[in-house]
Coordinates of C-alpha atoms and ligand atoms in Angstrom, one line a residue:
X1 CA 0.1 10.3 49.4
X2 CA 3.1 8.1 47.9
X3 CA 5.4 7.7 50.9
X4 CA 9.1 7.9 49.7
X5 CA 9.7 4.0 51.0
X6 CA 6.4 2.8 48.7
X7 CA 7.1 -0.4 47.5
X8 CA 6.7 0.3 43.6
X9 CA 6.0 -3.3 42.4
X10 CA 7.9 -3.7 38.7
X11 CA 5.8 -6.2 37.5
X12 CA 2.3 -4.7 36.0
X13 CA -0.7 -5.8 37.3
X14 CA -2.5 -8.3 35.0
X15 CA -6.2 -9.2 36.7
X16 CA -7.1 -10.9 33.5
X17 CA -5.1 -14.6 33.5
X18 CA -5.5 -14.8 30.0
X19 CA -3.3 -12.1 29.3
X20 CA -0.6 -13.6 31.4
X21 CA 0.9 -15.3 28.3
X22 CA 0.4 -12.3 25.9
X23 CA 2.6 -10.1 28.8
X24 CA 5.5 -13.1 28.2
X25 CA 5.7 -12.3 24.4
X26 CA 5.4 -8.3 24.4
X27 CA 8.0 -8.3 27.3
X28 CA 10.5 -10.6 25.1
X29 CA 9.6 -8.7 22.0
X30 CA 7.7 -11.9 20.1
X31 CA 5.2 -11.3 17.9
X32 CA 1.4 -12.0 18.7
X33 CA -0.7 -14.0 16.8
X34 CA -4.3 -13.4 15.4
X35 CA -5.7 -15.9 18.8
X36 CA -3.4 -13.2 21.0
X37 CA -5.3 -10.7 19.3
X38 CA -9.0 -11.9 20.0
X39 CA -8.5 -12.5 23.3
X40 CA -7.3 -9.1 24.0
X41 CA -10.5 -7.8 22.3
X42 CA -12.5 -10.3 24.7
X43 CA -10.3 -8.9 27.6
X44 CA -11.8 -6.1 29.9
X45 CA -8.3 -5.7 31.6
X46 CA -7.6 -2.1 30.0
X47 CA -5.0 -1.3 32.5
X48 CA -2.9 -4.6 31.6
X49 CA -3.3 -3.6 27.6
X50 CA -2.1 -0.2 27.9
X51 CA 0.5 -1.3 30.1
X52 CA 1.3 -3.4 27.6
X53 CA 0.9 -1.5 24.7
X54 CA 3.2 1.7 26.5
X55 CA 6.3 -0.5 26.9
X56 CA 6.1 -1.5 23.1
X57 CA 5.5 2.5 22.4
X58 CA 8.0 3.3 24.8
X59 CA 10.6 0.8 23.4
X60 CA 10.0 2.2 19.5
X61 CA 9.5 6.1 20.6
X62 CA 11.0 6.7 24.0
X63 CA 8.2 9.9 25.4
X64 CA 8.3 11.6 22.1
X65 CA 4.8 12.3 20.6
X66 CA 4.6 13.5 17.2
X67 CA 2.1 16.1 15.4
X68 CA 2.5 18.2 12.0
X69 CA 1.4 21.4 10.7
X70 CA -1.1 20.1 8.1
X71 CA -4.6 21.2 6.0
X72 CA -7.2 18.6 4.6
X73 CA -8.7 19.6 1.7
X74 CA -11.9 17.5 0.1
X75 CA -12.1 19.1 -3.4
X76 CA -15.9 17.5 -4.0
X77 CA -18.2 15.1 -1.8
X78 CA -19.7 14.5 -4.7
X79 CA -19.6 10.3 -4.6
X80 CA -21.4 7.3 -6.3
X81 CA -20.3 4.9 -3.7
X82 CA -23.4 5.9 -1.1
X83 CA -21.9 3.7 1.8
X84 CA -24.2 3.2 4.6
X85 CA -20.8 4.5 7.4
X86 CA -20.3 7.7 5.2
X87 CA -22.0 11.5 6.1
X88 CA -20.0 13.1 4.1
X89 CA -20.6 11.5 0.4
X90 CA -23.7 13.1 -1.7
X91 CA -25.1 12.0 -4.7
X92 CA -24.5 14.6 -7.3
X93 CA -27.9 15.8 -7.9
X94 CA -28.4 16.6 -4.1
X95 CA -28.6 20.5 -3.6
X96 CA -26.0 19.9 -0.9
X97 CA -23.5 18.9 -2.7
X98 CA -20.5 20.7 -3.9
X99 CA -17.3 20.3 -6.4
X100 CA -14.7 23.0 -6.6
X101 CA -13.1 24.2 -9.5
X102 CA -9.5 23.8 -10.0
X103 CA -8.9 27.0 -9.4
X104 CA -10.9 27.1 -6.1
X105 CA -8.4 24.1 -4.8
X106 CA -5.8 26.0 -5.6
X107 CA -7.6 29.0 -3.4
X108 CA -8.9 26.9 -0.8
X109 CA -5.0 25.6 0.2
X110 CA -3.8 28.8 0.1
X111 CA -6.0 30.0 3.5
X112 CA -4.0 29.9 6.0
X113 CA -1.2 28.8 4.2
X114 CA 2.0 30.0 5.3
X115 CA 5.5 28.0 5.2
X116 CA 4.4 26.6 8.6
X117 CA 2.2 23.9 6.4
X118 CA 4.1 20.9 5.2
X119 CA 1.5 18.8 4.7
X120 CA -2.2 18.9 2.1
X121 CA -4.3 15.6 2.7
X122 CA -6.4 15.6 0.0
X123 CA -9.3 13.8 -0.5
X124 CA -12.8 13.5 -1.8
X125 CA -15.9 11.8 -3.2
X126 CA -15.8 9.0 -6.1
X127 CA -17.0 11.6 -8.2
X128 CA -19.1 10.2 -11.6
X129 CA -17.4 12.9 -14.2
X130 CA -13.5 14.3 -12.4
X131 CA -11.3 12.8 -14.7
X132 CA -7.8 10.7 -13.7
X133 CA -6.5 13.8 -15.8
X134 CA -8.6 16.7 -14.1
X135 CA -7.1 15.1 -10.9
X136 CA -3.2 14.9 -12.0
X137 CA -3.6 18.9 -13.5
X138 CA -4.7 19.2 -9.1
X139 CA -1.7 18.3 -7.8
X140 CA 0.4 19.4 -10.1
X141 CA -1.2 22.5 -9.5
X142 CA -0.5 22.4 -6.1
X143 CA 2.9 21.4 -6.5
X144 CA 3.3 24.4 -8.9
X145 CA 2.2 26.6 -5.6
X146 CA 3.5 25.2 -2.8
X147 CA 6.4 23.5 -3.7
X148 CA 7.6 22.7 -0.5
X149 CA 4.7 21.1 1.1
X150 CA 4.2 17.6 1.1
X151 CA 0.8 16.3 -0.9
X152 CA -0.6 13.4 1.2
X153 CA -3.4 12.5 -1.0
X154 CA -6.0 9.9 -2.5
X155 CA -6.9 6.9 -0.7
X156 CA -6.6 3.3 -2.3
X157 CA -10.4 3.4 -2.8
X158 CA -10.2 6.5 -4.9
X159 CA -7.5 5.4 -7.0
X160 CA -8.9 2.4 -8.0
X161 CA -11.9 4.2 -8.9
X162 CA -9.9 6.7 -10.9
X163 CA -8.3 3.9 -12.7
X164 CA -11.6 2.0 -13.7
X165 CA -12.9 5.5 -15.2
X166 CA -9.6 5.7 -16.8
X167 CA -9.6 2.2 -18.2
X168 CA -6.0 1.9 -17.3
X169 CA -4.4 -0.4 -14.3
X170 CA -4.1 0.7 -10.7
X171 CA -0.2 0.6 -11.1
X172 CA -0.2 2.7 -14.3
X173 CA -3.3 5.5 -12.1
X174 CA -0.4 5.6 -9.2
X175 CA 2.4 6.3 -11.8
X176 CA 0.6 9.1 -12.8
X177 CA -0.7 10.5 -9.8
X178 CA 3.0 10.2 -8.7
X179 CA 4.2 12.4 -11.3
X180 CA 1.9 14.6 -11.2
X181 CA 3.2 15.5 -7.8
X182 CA 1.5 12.8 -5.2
X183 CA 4.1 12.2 -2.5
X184 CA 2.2 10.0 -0.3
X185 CA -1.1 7.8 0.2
X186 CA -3.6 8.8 3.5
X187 CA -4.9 6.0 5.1
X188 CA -8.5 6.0 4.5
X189 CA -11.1 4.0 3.2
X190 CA -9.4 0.6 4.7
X191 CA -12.6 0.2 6.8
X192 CA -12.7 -3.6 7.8
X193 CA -11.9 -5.8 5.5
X194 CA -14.7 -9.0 6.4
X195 CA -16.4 -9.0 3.4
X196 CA -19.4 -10.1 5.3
X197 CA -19.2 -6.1 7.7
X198 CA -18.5 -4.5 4.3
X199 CA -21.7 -6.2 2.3
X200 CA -23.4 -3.4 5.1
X201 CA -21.3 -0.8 5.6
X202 CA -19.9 -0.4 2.2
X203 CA -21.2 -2.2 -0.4
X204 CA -20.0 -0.7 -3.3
X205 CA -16.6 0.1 -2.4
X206 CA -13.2 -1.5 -3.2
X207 CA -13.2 -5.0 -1.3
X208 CA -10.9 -5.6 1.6
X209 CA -8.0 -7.5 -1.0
X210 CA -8.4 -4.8 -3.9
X211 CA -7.4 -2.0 -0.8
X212 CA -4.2 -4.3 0.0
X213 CA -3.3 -4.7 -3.7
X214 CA -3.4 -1.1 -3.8
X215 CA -1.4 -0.6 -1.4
X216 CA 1.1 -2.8 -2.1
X217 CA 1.6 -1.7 -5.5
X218 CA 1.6 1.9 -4.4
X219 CA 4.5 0.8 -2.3
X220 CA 6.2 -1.2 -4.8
X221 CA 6.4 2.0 -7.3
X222 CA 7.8 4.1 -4.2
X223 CA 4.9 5.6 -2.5
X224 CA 4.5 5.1 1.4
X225 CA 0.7 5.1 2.6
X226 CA -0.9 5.2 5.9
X227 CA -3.2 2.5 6.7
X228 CA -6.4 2.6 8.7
X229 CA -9.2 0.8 10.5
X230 CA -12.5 1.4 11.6
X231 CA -14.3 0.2 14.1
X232 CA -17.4 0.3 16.8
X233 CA -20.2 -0.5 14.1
X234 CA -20.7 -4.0 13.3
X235 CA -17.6 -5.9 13.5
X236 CA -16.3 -8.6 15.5
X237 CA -13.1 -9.3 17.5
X238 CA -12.4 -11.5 14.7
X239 CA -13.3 -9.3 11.7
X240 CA -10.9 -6.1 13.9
X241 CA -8.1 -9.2 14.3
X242 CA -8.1 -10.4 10.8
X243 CA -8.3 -6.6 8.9
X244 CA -4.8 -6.0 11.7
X245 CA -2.7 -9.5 10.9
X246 CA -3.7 -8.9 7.0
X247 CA -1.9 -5.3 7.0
X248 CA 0.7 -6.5 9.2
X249 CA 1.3 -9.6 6.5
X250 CA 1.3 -6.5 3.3
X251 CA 3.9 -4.3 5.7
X252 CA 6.0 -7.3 5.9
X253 CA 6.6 -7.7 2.4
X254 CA 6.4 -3.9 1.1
X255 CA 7.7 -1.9 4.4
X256 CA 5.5 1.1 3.2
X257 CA 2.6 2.0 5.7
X258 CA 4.4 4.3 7.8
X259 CA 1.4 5.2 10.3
X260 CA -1.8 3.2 11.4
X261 CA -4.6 5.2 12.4
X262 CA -7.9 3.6 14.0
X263 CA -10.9 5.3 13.4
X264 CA -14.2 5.2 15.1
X265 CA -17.1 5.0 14.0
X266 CA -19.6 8.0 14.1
X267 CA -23.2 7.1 12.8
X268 CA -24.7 10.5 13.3
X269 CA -26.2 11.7 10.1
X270 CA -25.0 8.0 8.2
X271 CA -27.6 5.5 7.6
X272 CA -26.1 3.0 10.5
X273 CA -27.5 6.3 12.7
X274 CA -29.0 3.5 15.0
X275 CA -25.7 1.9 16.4
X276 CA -24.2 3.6 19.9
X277 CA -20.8 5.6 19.4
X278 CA -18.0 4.0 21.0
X279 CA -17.4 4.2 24.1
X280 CA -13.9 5.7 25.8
X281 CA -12.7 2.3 26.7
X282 CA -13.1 0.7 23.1
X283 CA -11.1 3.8 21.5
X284 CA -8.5 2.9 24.0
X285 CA -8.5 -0.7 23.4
X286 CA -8.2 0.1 19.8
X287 CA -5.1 1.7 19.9
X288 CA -3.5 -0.5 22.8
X289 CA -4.2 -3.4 20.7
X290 CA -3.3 -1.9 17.1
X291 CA 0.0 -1.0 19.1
X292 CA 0.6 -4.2 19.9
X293 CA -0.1 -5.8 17.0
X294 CA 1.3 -4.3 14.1
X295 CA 4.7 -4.7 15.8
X296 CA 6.2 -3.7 12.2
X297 CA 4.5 -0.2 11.4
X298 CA 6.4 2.4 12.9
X299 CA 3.8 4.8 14.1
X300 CA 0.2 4.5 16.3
X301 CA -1.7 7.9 15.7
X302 CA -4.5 9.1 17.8
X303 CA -6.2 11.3 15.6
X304 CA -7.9 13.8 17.7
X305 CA -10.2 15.3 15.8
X306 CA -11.8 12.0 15.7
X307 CA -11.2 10.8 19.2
X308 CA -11.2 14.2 20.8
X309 CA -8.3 16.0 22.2
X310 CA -8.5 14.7 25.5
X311 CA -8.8 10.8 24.6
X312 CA -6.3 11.7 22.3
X313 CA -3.8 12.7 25.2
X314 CA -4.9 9.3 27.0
X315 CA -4.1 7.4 24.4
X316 CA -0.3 8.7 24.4
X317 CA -0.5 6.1 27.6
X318 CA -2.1 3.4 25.6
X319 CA 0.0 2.6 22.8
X320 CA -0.4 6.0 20.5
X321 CA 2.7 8.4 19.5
X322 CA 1.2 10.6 17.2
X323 CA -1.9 13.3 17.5
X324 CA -2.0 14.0 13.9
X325 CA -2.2 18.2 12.9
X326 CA -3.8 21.2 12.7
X327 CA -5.7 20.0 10.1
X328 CA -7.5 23.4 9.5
X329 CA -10.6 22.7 7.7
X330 CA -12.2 19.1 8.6
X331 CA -15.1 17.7 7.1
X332 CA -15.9 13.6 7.0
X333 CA -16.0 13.4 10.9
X334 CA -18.3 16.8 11.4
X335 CA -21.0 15.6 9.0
X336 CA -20.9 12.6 10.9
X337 CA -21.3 14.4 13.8
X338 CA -18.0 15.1 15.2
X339 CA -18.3 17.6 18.0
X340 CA -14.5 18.6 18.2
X341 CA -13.0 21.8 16.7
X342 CA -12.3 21.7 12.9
X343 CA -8.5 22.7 13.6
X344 CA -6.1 23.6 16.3
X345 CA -3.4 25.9 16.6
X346 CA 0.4 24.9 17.1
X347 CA 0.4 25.7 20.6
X348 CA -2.7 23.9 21.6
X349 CA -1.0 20.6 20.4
X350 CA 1.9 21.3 22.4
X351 CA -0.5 22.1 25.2
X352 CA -2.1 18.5 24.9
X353 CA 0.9 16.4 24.3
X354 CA 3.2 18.2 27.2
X355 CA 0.0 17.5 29.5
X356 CA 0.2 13.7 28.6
X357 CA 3.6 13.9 29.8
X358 CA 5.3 13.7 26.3
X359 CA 7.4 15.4 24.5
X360 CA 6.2 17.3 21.0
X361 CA 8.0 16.6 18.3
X362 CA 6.5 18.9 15.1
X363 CA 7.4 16.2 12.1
X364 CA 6.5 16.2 8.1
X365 CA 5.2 13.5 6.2
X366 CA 8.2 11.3 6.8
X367 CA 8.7 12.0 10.4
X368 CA 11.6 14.1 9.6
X369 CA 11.6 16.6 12.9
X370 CA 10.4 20.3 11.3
X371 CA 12.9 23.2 13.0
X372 CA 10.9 26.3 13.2
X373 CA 12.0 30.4 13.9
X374 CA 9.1 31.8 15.8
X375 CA 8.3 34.1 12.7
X376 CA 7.9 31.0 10.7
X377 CA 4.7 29.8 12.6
X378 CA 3.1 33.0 13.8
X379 CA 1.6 33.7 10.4
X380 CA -0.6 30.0 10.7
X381 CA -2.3 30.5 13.8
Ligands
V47_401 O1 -11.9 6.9 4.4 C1 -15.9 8.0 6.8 C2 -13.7 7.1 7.5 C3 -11.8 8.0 6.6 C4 -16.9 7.9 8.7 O2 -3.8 8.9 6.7 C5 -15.6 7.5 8.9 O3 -3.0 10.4 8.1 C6 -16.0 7.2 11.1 O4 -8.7 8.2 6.6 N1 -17.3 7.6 11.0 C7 -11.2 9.4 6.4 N2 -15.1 7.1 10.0 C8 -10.3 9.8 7.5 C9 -8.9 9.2 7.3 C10 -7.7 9.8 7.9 C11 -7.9 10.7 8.9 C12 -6.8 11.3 9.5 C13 -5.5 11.0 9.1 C14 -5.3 10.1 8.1 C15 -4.0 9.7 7.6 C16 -6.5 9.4 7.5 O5 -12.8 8.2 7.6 C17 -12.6 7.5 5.5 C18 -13.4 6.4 6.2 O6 -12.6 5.3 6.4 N3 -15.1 7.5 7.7 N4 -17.1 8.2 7.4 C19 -17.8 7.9 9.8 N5 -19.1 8.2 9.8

């Protein structure tokens, strides 16, 4: 037992040396460099990362963790891209596969609906036939529906895919898309951006500097994205280092990723089924260092459906402040073999985040904090 008089040293324990240097910069706020960065991937010392990782998290978010009260909804996994990381995409023609009417969309984000849900992240296959139009008459049917929720929704990989069928730009697809009722961009489909990981992974998406154009121009017309990347399949320390300093370099011109989420891989059911799935102390590593590097995007989220709950709660300690939602219905991680729940209630978020020792704050989109009556949430769960 800790005697009242134990000596509580206030300087961190740093075994690795190499990290001495980093601690100097992250304790006088400087920004780290892509070297900084590869050494910490080379670093076993997860205690001195997270350490260093929490003050920066600490500094930007005090103990509050942030989660919202959301529903994903994949309208078709109907995709031509076939990338070799990806369970969830099916070629059209395979019995499997599915593509929902309009109508059932429009169904579909109605169960469980109730004014607790402020956020639809919607996504789906690069589908061969959906139109750019079938697309905008979506969300503006969801819009037309649920007016007050917030429509999170087409990565940067599927708009430029919608904009090549349309045989219009990528800034003209995202003026559309916004007036049809987008809000917001998700995160997904960043991956890594070496072009030499993607040749595998990914082949025939979107390369690494089409997704940051697409980003920045959906910022420059006034849409914020998230921004994500994944790892624990066939990238380097170099490749991780070199996706993280090229969206730090596009959020300091544009200001518009608002949260970084890292993703691991899960190669059950892909065609990379081979490679191990990461390991507890990458995931960490992960976030402590995505903390640390992207200094100028506000928000770290440990998405626990992807992580699982409890390395979700860890990661509160390494760097994260955000556990993502509810999510409700969940589908890219569980083809891939994602043995978490599909969706959690309210209360078991605020279960997880008050056991990390945090405090839950329920947010929307924008990190605005959400003010609930009890009535208002007991219809969702
Ligand atoms: O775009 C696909 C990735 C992404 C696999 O913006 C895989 O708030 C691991 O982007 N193993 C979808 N990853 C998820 C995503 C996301 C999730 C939660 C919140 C937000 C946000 C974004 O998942 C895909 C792709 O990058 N992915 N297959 C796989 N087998």
């Amino acid at each position: 037992m800790i005697s009242p008089t134990h000596n509580i040293s206030k300087q961190p324990v740093i075994e690795d040396r190499r990290l001495k240097a980093i601690y100097e910069k992250v304790e006088a706020a400087e920004r780290l460099s892509y070297d900084d960065s590869v050494t910490m991937y080379r670093s076993g010392d997860i205690l001195a990362l997270g350490y260093m990782a929490n003050l920066v998290r600490e500094r930007k978010h005090g103990d509050t963790t942030y989660f919202n009260v959301n529903r994903h909804i994949n309208p078709t996994d109907v995709c031509v891209a076939s990338c070799r990381l990806c369970a969830f995409g099916k070629k059209a023609k395979d019995p499997k596969a599915y593509t929902m009417s309009l109508e059932q969309v429009w169904e579909v984000a109605g169960k469980g609906y109730a004014e607790a849900v402020t956020e639809f992240h919607v996504v789906g296959g690069l589908h061969p036939e959906l139109s750019l139009d079938w697309f905008c008459q979506m969300i503006a049917g969801l819009k037309e529906r649920y007016a007050g929720v917030h429509l999170k929704a087409f990565t940067m990989v599927e708009v430029a895919f919608l904009a090549k069928r349309a045989k219009i730009s990528i800034r003209e697809t995202l003026e559309k898309l916004k007036s049809a009722g987008v809000d917001s961009l998700p995160g997904g489909g960043a991956e890594i951006f070496s072009e030499r990981v993607r040749r595998i992974i990914c082949d025939h998406k979107i390369d690494g500097s089409e997704w940051l154009e697409t980003a920045r121009t959906a910022h420059q017309i006034g849409l914020k994205s998230n921004c994500t990347v994944l790892y624990g399949h066939l990238e380097t320390p170099e490749d991780l280092s070199d996706h993280l300093v090229k969206l730090r370099a596009v959020q300091d011109e544009t200001g518009g990723f608002v949260t970084h989420i890292p993703l691991a891989f899960h190669p059950d059911n892909t065609a990379l089924s081979h490679l191990p799935k990461t390991s507890g102390f990458e995931d960490l590593k992960q976030i402590a260092i995505s903390r640390l590097m992207l200094d100028n995007i506000p928000h770290i989220k440990a998405y626990w459906i992807m992580l699982t709950p409890g390395m979700a709660q860890i990661a509160q300690r390494f760097g994260a402040n955000d556990i993502d939602g509810t999510v409700v219905e969940e589908k890219i991680y569980h083809d891939a073999g994602a043995t978490t729940a599909q969706h959690f209630r309210r209360k078991d978020l605020l279960r997880l985040i008050r056991e990390a020792g945090r405090e839950p704050v329920e947010r929307d989109t924008a990190y605005r904090p959400v003010t609930r009556t009890e009535s208002a949430f007991t219809v969702l769960v």
